[in-house]
Amino acid sequence: MSKSPQANDTRNTANPTVKPEPARAETQPKKQGHFCIFHGLTLGNWVRLLASRPPLHWTRLPRLASITLFSVVNSLEQFLENLVFGGRIKRQTIEHPPIFIIGHWRSGTTLLHNLMSLDPQFTYPNLYQVIFPGSFLLTERIATKLTSWGVPKTRPVDNLPAGWNMTQEDEVALLAMTQMSPYLMLAHQRDSRKYSRFFDLTELTPKERRRWQDSFLYFLKKLTIRDNKPIVLKSPPHTYRIPILLEMFPDAKFIFIHRDPYAVYKSSIHLRKTLFAENGLGKQCLEGMEENMMDVYTKLFEAYENTKHLIPDGHLHEVRFGDLETDPLEQMRQIYEKLDLPGWANVEPAIEAEVPTLTAYKKNTYNMDEPLMRKIYARWRAVFDRFDYPSNLPESAEIET
């Protein structure tokens, strides 16, 4: 299989080399922002989370206290929202099949989500809506104005813009609403048994499955009430869930984005360190983190390869992050063409105007030595081969698997 020019272009990788490089600017996790992923829990869900016995630590007392306070307020606001909007939410239908952006974390899903959000024919969940899914219909307009000062201008994990109105993962809302999300790992950093079955949802009981589906529909109905347009959703865990998503939305469309595995590895490690520090309820635990992340990546790729055939023809398009970064206009045009999305002529100028900003964006850089490259290549060789990424190892160092 011949390699495309982009496959040999290492500008968009983690910049791995066989020889160790001098130390570079590997951005350390930042401590910023006043809201963590658990601030949207109701009191009942907060009590349920505590009942699962996550490790706690006295250094997190201010965070624990603020989550408790927020949970009381969230419960009251959700009660009031149900009084005002409850009937309308029940009657609401999802008129437009969603578009799901899937792929592993740090593969460019956020960039793609942001570009899709430039099209006014679509809507998307924003940061406020996923943090406070139980009350945003009632509170969003006022609360975002009063609290915008407390939201960082850039995301702590990278340098992308942040704010209440920016695109965000609906998985965060599912965590707050159901407690059935792999993002429970932020509370249970030492015990993957507490969250591992919430990736693909195949081990849920019938009651849990109904609750997850009902909660997801409830959230999407609320987004539709806010803006009745096709919803573009971005959550890496949905990559595991193609069967259940198609069961719920047979006409849904999917965009799978992938990136050089070396870059994904280093950026994902940085992501976990940052999120564990920013959202943890106890002392940060990094033991076994790298092995766990490599296993999650492998299972995500296998789940996608084993279930993508279920997606109807013309409803799935694959994108290479390096291509999207290098030529976003052409790659977005192909997405609209392959998925038969209308309105490209209307959104093309908005995306073209965004290109200078994308060019100016500076990613974090990382070092990578040959032993680590060998380990990654051995574990993820199927991904290197499937998407035609070069190993960048000397011929003598190629790993037979």
CSV table of C-alpha atoms in Angstrom, one decimal:
chain,number,residue,atom,x,y,z
A,1,MET,CA,0.0,0.0,0.0
A,2,SER,CA,1.5,3.3,-1.0
A,3,LYS,CA,1.7,6.1,1.4
A,4,SER,CA,0.1,9.5,0.8
A,5,PRO,CA,2.3,12.6,1.1
A,6,GLN,CA,0.6,13.4,4.4
A,7,ALA,CA,1.5,10.0,5.8
A,8,ASN,CA,5.2,10.9,5.5
A,9,ASP,CA,4.7,14.4,6.8
A,10,THR,CA,5.7,14.5,10.5
A,11,ARG,CA,4.8,18.1,11.0
A,12,ASN,CA,1.6,17.1,12.7
A,13,THR,CA,2.9,14.3,14.8
A,14,ALA,CA,4.4,14.3,18.3
A,15,ASN,CA,7.7,15.0,16.4
A,16,PRO,CA,9.2,11.6,17.4
A,17,THR,CA,12.8,10.8,16.4
A,18,VAL,CA,14.9,7.8,17.0
A,19,LYS,CA,17.6,9.8,18.8
A,20,PRO,CA,16.6,11.4,22.1
A,21,GLU,CA,16.1,15.2,21.6
A,22,PRO,CA,17.0,18.0,24.0
A,23,ALA,CA,14.1,18.9,26.3
A,24,ARG,CA,11.3,20.8,24.7
A,25,ALA,CA,8.3,22.8,25.9
A,26,GLU,CA,6.1,20.0,27.2
A,27,THR,CA,3.4,22.0,28.7
A,28,GLN,CA,2.7,21.1,32.3
A,29,PRO,CA,-0.9,20.6,33.5
A,30,LYS,CA,-2.3,24.0,34.4
A,31,LYS,CA,-4.4,24.8,37.4
A,32,GLN,CA,-7.0,27.2,36.3
A,33,GLY,CA,-10.7,27.5,36.1
A,34,HIS,CA,-13.3,27.3,38.9
A,35,PHE,CA,-15.6,24.7,37.5
A,36,CYS,CA,-14.9,21.0,37.4
A,37,ILE,CA,-16.7,18.2,35.7
A,38,PHE,CA,-18.7,17.3,38.8
A,39,HIS,CA,-20.1,20.7,39.5
A,40,GLY,CA,-23.2,19.9,37.5
A,41,LEU,CA,-24.4,17.0,39.7
A,42,THR,CA,-27.6,17.1,41.6
A,43,LEU,CA,-27.5,16.4,45.3
A,44,GLY,CA,-28.9,12.9,44.6
A,45,ASN,CA,-26.2,12.1,42.0
A,46,TRP,CA,-23.5,13.6,44.2
A,47,VAL,CA,-24.6,11.3,47.1
A,48,ARG,CA,-24.6,8.3,44.7
A,49,LEU,CA,-21.1,9.2,43.6
A,50,LEU,CA,-19.8,9.5,47.1
A,51,ALA,CA,-21.6,6.1,47.9
A,52,SER,CA,-19.4,4.5,45.3
A,53,ARG,CA,-16.5,5.3,47.6
A,54,PRO,CA,-14.1,7.3,45.4
A,55,PRO,CA,-10.8,8.1,47.1
A,56,LEU,CA,-11.0,11.5,48.9
A,57,HIS,CA,-8.2,13.7,50.3
A,58,TRP,CA,-8.2,16.7,52.6
A,59,THR,CA,-6.4,18.8,50.0
A,60,ARG,CA,-9.6,18.6,47.9
A,61,LEU,CA,-11.9,19.8,50.6
A,62,PRO,CA,-12.6,23.2,48.9
A,63,ARG,CA,-13.6,21.3,45.7
A,64,LEU,CA,-15.7,18.8,47.7
A,65,ALA,CA,-17.5,21.6,49.5
A,66,SER,CA,-18.1,23.6,46.3
A,67,ILE,CA,-19.5,20.5,44.5
A,68,THR,CA,-21.8,19.9,47.5
A,69,LEU,CA,-23.1,23.5,47.4
A,70,PHE,CA,-23.6,23.4,43.6
A,71,SER,CA,-25.4,20.1,43.9
A,72,VAL,CA,-28.0,21.7,46.2
A,73,VAL,CA,-28.5,24.6,43.8
A,74,ASN,CA,-28.6,22.3,40.8
A,75,SER,CA,-31.3,20.2,42.4
A,76,LEU,CA,-33.4,23.3,43.1
A,77,GLU,CA,-32.9,24.7,39.6
A,78,GLN,CA,-33.7,21.3,38.0
A,79,PHE,CA,-36.9,21.1,40.0
A,80,LEU,CA,-37.9,24.6,38.8
A,81,GLU,CA,-37.0,23.9,35.2
A,82,ASN,CA,-39.1,20.7,35.2
A,83,LEU,CA,-42.1,22.8,36.4
A,84,VAL,CA,-41.6,25.3,33.6
A,85,PHE,CA,-40.4,23.1,30.7
A,86,GLY,CA,-41.2,19.5,31.8
A,87,GLY,CA,-44.2,19.1,29.6
A,88,ARG,CA,-42.6,20.6,26.6
A,89,ILE,CA,-39.5,18.4,26.9
A,90,LYS,CA,-41.7,15.3,27.0
A,91,ARG,CA,-43.6,16.3,23.9
A,92,GLN,CA,-40.4,17.4,22.0
A,93,THR,CA,-39.2,15.1,19.1
A,94,ILE,CA,-35.8,14.9,17.5
A,95,GLU,CA,-36.7,15.9,14.0
A,96,HIS,CA,-33.1,15.8,12.5
A,97,PRO,CA,-30.7,12.8,12.8
A,98,PRO,CA,-27.6,13.8,14.7
A,99,ILE,CA,-24.1,13.9,13.3
A,100,PHE,CA,-21.6,12.1,15.5
A,101,ILE,CA,-17.9,13.1,15.5
A,102,ILE,CA,-16.0,10.1,16.8
A,103,GLY,CA,-12.4,9.0,17.3
A,104,HIS,CA,-9.9,8.7,20.1
A,105,TRP,CA,-9.2,11.6,22.4
A,106,ARG,CA,-6.6,14.1,21.1
A,107,SER,CA,-7.2,13.0,17.5
A,108,GLY,CA,-8.6,16.3,16.4
A,109,THR,CA,-12.3,15.8,17.4
A,110,THR,CA,-12.5,19.3,19.0
A,111,LEU,CA,-11.0,21.0,15.9
A,112,LEU,CA,-13.5,19.2,13.7
A,113,HIS,CA,-16.4,20.0,16.1
A,114,ASN,CA,-15.4,23.7,16.1
A,115,LEU,CA,-15.3,23.8,12.3
A,116,MET,CA,-18.7,22.1,12.0
A,117,SER,CA,-20.1,24.6,14.5
A,118,LEU,CA,-19.4,27.5,12.1
A,119,ASP,CA,-22.3,26.3,10.0
A,120,PRO,CA,-25.5,28.1,11.1
A,121,GLN,CA,-27.6,25.2,9.9
A,122,PHE,CA,-26.3,23.1,12.8
A,123,THR,CA,-26.4,23.3,16.6
A,124,TYR,CA,-24.2,21.7,19.2
A,125,PRO,CA,-23.9,21.3,23.0
A,126,ASN,CA,-21.8,24.0,24.6
A,127,LEU,CA,-19.8,23.9,27.8
A,128,TYR,CA,-22.5,25.3,30.1
A,129,GLN,CA,-25.1,22.9,28.7
A,130,VAL,CA,-23.0,19.8,29.4
A,131,ILE,CA,-21.9,20.9,32.8
A,132,PHE,CA,-25.4,21.8,33.9
A,133,PRO,CA,-27.6,19.5,31.8
A,134,GLY,CA,-30.5,19.6,34.3
A,135,SER,CA,-31.2,23.3,34.2
A,136,PHE,CA,-29.7,25.0,31.2
A,137,LEU,CA,-33.1,25.8,29.6
A,138,LEU,CA,-33.9,27.9,32.7
A,139,THR,CA,-30.5,29.3,33.8
A,140,GLU,CA,-28.1,29.5,30.8
A,141,ARG,CA,-28.8,33.0,29.6
A,142,ILE,CA,-28.4,34.6,33.0
A,143,ALA,CA,-25.8,32.3,34.6
A,144,THR,CA,-23.4,32.5,31.7
A,145,LYS,CA,-23.4,36.3,31.9
A,146,LEU,CA,-22.8,36.3,35.6
A,147,THR,CA,-20.1,33.7,35.7
A,148,SER,CA,-18.1,34.2,32.4
A,149,TRP,CA,-15.3,35.6,34.4
A,150,GLY,CA,-14.7,32.3,36.1
A,151,VAL,CA,-14.2,30.3,32.8
A,152,PRO,CA,-10.6,30.2,31.4
A,153,LYS,CA,-10.1,31.8,28.0
A,154,THR,CA,-8.2,28.7,26.8
A,155,ARG,CA,-8.7,25.1,27.7
A,156,PRO,CA,-6.3,23.8,30.4
A,157,VAL,CA,-5.3,20.8,28.4
A,158,ASP,CA,-4.2,22.7,25.3
A,159,ASN,CA,-4.4,26.2,23.9
A,160,LEU,CA,-7.8,26.0,22.2
A,161,PRO,CA,-10.3,28.8,23.0
A,162,ALA,CA,-12.7,28.1,25.9
A,163,GLY,CA,-15.9,29.7,27.2
A,164,TRP,CA,-19.4,28.8,28.1
A,165,ASN,CA,-20.6,29.0,24.5
A,166,MET,CA,-17.8,26.8,23.0
A,167,THR,CA,-18.4,23.3,21.7
A,168,GLN,CA,-18.2,20.5,24.3
A,169,GLU,CA,-18.7,16.8,24.7
A,170,ASP,CA,-22.2,15.5,25.4
A,171,GLU,CA,-20.5,12.7,27.5
A,172,VAL,CA,-20.0,15.3,30.3
A,173,ALA,CA,-23.8,15.7,30.4
A,174,LEU,CA,-24.3,12.0,30.4
A,175,LEU,CA,-21.9,11.7,33.4
A,176,ALA,CA,-23.9,14.3,35.4
A,177,MET,CA,-27.2,12.8,34.5
A,178,THR,CA,-26.6,9.0,34.7
A,179,GLN,CA,-23.3,8.3,36.5
A,180,MET,CA,-22.8,5.8,33.6
A,181,SER,CA,-19.8,7.2,31.9
A,182,PRO,CA,-16.1,6.3,31.6
A,183,TYR,CA,-15.4,9.8,32.9
A,184,LEU,CA,-16.0,8.4,36.3
A,185,MET,CA,-12.3,7.6,36.0
A,186,LEU,CA,-11.7,11.2,37.2
A,187,ALA,CA,-13.2,10.2,40.6
A,188,HIS,CA,-12.0,6.6,40.6
A,189,GLN,CA,-8.5,7.1,39.3
A,190,ARG,CA,-7.2,3.9,41.0
A,191,ASP,CA,-10.0,1.5,40.0
A,192,SER,CA,-11.0,1.0,36.4
A,193,ARG,CA,-13.7,-1.6,37.5
A,194,LYS,CA,-15.8,1.4,38.5
A,195,TYR,CA,-16.1,2.8,35.0
A,196,SER,CA,-14.8,0.3,32.4
A,197,ARG,CA,-18.3,-1.1,31.5
A,198,PHE,CA,-19.5,2.4,30.5
A,199,PHE,CA,-17.4,2.6,27.4
A,200,ASP,CA,-19.4,0.4,25.0
A,201,LEU,CA,-22.5,-0.1,27.3
A,202,THR,CA,-22.8,-3.8,26.4
A,203,GLU,CA,-22.7,-4.9,30.0
A,204,LEU,CA,-25.5,-2.6,31.2
A,205,THR,CA,-28.6,-4.2,32.7
A,206,PRO,CA,-31.8,-3.6,30.7
A,207,LYS,CA,-32.8,-1.0,33.3
A,208,GLU,CA,-29.5,0.8,33.1
A,209,ARG,CA,-29.6,0.7,29.3
A,210,ARG,CA,-33.1,2.3,29.3
A,211,ARG,CA,-32.0,4.9,31.7
A,212,TRP,CA,-28.9,5.8,29.6
A,213,GLN,CA,-31.0,6.0,26.4
A,214,ASP,CA,-33.8,8.0,28.1
A,215,SER,CA,-31.3,10.5,29.6
A,216,PHE,CA,-29.5,10.9,26.3
A,217,LEU,CA,-32.8,11.6,24.5
A,218,TYR,CA,-33.8,14.0,27.2
A,219,PHE,CA,-30.6,16.0,26.8
A,220,LEU,CA,-31.0,16.1,23.0
A,221,LYS,CA,-34.6,17.1,23.3
A,222,LYS,CA,-33.5,20.1,25.4
A,223,LEU,CA,-30.9,21.0,22.9
A,224,THR,CA,-33.6,20.9,20.2
A,225,ILE,CA,-35.8,23.2,22.2
A,226,ARG,CA,-33.0,25.6,22.5
A,227,ASP,CA,-32.3,25.5,18.8
A,228,ASN,CA,-34.3,23.1,16.5
A,229,LYS,CA,-31.5,22.2,14.1
A,230,PRO,CA,-29.4,19.1,13.4
A,231,ILE,CA,-27.2,18.5,16.4
A,232,VAL,CA,-23.4,17.9,15.8
A,233,LEU,CA,-22.2,15.8,18.7
A,234,LYS,CA,-18.5,15.1,19.6
A,235,SER,CA,-17.6,12.5,22.2
A,236,PRO,CA,-14.8,9.9,21.9
A,237,PRO,CA,-16.8,7.3,24.0
A,238,HIS,CA,-19.4,7.2,21.2
A,239,THR,CA,-16.8,5.5,19.1
A,240,TYR,CA,-17.5,2.3,21.1
A,241,ARG,CA,-21.3,2.8,20.8
A,242,ILE,CA,-22.1,2.7,17.1
A,243,PRO,CA,-24.7,-0.2,17.5
A,244,ILE,CA,-26.7,1.6,20.3
A,245,LEU,CA,-26.5,5.0,18.5
A,246,LEU,CA,-27.8,3.5,15.3
A,247,GLU,CA,-30.6,1.8,17.2
A,248,MET,CA,-31.6,5.2,18.5
A,249,PHE,CA,-30.9,7.1,15.3
A,250,PRO,CA,-30.9,4.9,12.2
A,251,ASP,CA,-30.2,7.8,9.9
A,252,ALA,CA,-27.4,9.3,12.0
A,253,LYS,CA,-24.2,10.3,10.2
A,254,PHE,CA,-20.6,9.7,11.5
A,255,ILE,CA,-17.3,11.4,11.0
A,256,PHE,CA,-14.3,9.4,12.3
A,257,ILE,CA,-11.1,11.3,12.7
A,258,HIS,CA,-7.7,9.7,13.3
A,259,ARG,CA,-4.2,11.0,14.0
A,260,ASP,CA,-0.6,9.8,14.1
A,261,PRO,CA,-0.6,7.3,17.0
A,262,TYR,CA,2.7,8.8,18.5
A,263,ALA,CA,1.0,12.2,18.8
A,264,VAL,CA,-2.1,10.7,20.2
A,265,TYR,CA,-0.1,8.8,22.8
A,266,LYS,CA,1.8,11.8,24.2
A,267,SER,CA,-1.1,14.2,23.9
A,268,SER,CA,-3.4,11.7,25.7
A,269,ILE,CA,-1.0,11.3,28.6
A,270,HIS,CA,-0.9,15.1,29.0
A,271,LEU,CA,-4.7,15.2,28.8
A,272,ARG,CA,-5.1,12.6,31.6
A,273,LYS,CA,-2.6,14.3,33.9
A,274,THR,CA,-4.4,17.6,33.4
A,275,LEU,CA,-7.9,16.3,33.9
A,276,PHE,CA,-7.0,14.2,36.9
A,277,ALA,CA,-5.5,17.3,38.5
A,278,GLU,CA,-8.4,19.6,37.6
A,279,ASN,CA,-11.3,17.2,38.5
A,280,GLY,CA,-10.0,14.7,41.0
A,281,LEU,CA,-11.6,14.2,44.4
A,282,GLY,CA,-8.5,12.7,46.0
A,283,LYS,CA,-4.8,12.7,45.5
A,284,GLN,CA,-3.8,12.4,41.9
A,285,CYS,CA,-3.0,8.8,41.0
A,286,LEU,CA,-0.9,8.2,37.8
A,287,GLU,CA,0.1,4.6,38.6
A,288,GLY,CA,-0.8,2.4,35.6
A,289,MET,CA,-2.2,5.4,33.7
A,290,GLU,CA,-0.1,4.8,30.5
A,291,GLU,CA,-1.0,1.1,30.3
A,292,ASN,CA,-4.7,1.9,30.9
A,293,MET,CA,-4.6,4.6,28.2
A,294,MET,CA,-2.9,2.2,25.7
A,295,ASP,CA,-5.6,-0.4,26.4
A,296,VAL,CA,-8.4,2.1,26.0
A,297,TYR,CA,-7.0,3.1,22.6
A,298,THR,CA,-6.7,-0.5,21.4
A,299,LYS,CA,-10.3,-1.3,22.4
A,300,LEU,CA,-11.6,1.9,20.8
A,301,PHE,CA,-10.0,1.1,17.5
A,302,GLU,CA,-11.2,-2.6,17.7
A,303,ALA,CA,-14.8,-1.5,18.5
A,304,TYR,CA,-14.8,0.9,15.6
A,305,GLU,CA,-13.4,-1.6,13.1
A,306,ASN,CA,-15.9,-4.3,14.3
A,307,THR,CA,-19.0,-2.1,14.1
A,308,LYS,CA,-18.5,0.5,11.4
A,309,HIS,CA,-20.0,-1.9,8.9
A,310,LEU,CA,-23.4,-1.3,10.6
A,311,ILE,CA,-23.4,2.3,9.4
A,312,PRO,CA,-25.3,2.7,6.1
A,313,ASP,CA,-23.4,3.6,3.0
A,314,GLY,CA,-22.9,7.3,2.6
A,315,HIS,CA,-23.3,7.9,6.4
A,316,LEU,CA,-19.6,7.5,7.4
A,317,HIS,CA,-16.6,9.5,6.4
A,318,GLU,CA,-13.0,9.2,7.7
A,319,VAL,CA,-10.7,12.2,8.1
A,320,ARG,CA,-7.0,12.3,8.8
A,321,PHE,CA,-6.1,15.0,11.3
A,322,GLY,CA,-3.0,16.0,9.5
A,323,ASP,CA,-5.0,16.6,6.3
A,324,LEU,CA,-7.6,18.6,8.2
A,325,GLU,CA,-5.0,20.7,9.8
A,326,THR,CA,-3.1,21.3,6.6
A,327,ASP,CA,-6.0,22.0,4.3
A,328,PRO,CA,-9.2,22.5,6.4
A,329,LEU,CA,-11.2,24.0,3.6
A,330,GLU,CA,-10.7,21.0,1.2
A,331,GLN,CA,-11.2,18.4,4.0
A,332,MET,CA,-14.4,20.1,5.2
A,333,ARG,CA,-15.7,20.3,1.6
A,334,GLN,CA,-15.1,16.5,1.3
A,335,ILE,CA,-17.1,15.9,4.5
A,336,TYR,CA,-20.1,17.8,3.1
A,337,GLU,CA,-19.8,16.0,-0.2
A,338,LYS,CA,-19.3,12.5,1.1
A,339,LEU,CA,-22.1,12.8,3.7
A,340,ASP,CA,-24.4,14.7,1.4
A,341,LEU,CA,-24.7,17.6,3.7
A,342,PRO,CA,-26.4,20.7,2.2
A,343,GLY,CA,-25.2,24.3,2.4
A,344,TRP,CA,-21.5,24.0,1.7
A,345,ALA,CA,-21.5,27.3,-0.3
A,346,ASN,CA,-22.9,29.1,2.7
A,347,VAL,CA,-20.4,27.8,5.2
A,348,GLU,CA,-17.3,27.9,3.0
A,349,PRO,CA,-16.5,31.6,3.6
A,350,ALA,CA,-16.8,31.2,7.4
A,351,ILE,CA,-14.3,28.2,7.4
A,352,GLU,CA,-12.0,30.1,5.0
A,353,ALA,CA,-12.0,33.0,7.4
A,354,GLU,CA,-11.0,30.7,10.2
A,355,VAL,CA,-7.9,29.3,8.4
A,356,PRO,CA,-5.5,32.0,9.7
A,357,THR,CA,-6.5,31.3,13.2
A,358,LEU,CA,-5.9,27.6,12.7
A,359,THR,CA,-2.5,28.3,11.2
A,360,ALA,CA,-1.5,30.5,14.1
A,361,TYR,CA,-2.5,27.9,16.7
A,362,LYS,CA,0.5,26.4,18.6
A,363,LYS,CA,0.2,22.9,19.8
A,364,ASN,CA,2.1,21.4,22.7
A,365,THR,CA,5.4,19.7,21.8
A,366,TYR,CA,6.8,16.5,23.3
A,367,ASN,CA,9.9,14.4,23.4
A,368,MET,CA,9.8,10.7,22.5
A,369,ASP,CA,12.7,8.3,22.5
A,370,GLU,CA,13.2,5.1,20.6
A,371,PRO,CA,12.2,2.6,23.4
A,372,LEU,CA,8.8,4.3,23.8
A,373,MET,CA,8.3,4.5,20.1
A,374,ARG,CA,8.9,0.8,19.9
A,375,LYS,CA,6.4,0.1,22.6
A,376,ILE,CA,3.7,2.2,21.0
A,377,TYR,CA,4.3,0.7,17.6
A,378,ALA,CA,4.2,-2.8,18.9
A,379,ARG,CA,0.9,-2.2,20.8
A,380,TRP,CA,-0.8,-0.1,18.1
A,381,ARG,CA,0.6,-1.5,14.9
A,382,ALA,CA,-2.9,-2.3,13.6
A,383,VAL,CA,-3.7,1.4,13.7
A,384,PHE,CA,-0.4,2.3,12.0
A,385,ASP,CA,-1.1,-0.2,9.2
A,386,ARG,CA,-4.9,0.6,8.9
A,387,PHE,CA,-4.3,4.3,8.4
A,388,ASP,CA,-0.9,4.1,6.7
A,389,TYR,CA,1.1,6.0,9.3
A,390,PRO,CA,4.9,5.5,9.2
A,391,SER,CA,6.7,3.9,12.2
A,392,ASN,CA,9.6,6.4,11.9
A,393,LEU,CA,11.8,3.6,13.3
A,394,PRO,CA,15.0,2.5,11.7
A,395,GLU,CA,14.7,-0.7,9.7
A,396,SER,CA,16.7,-2.6,12.3
A,397,ALA,CA,14.3,-1.4,15.0
A,398,GLU,CA,11.1,-2.5,13.2
A,399,ILE,CA,9.0,-4.7,15.5
A,400,GLU,CA,7.5,-8.0,14.3
A,401,THR,CA,4.1,-8.6,15.8
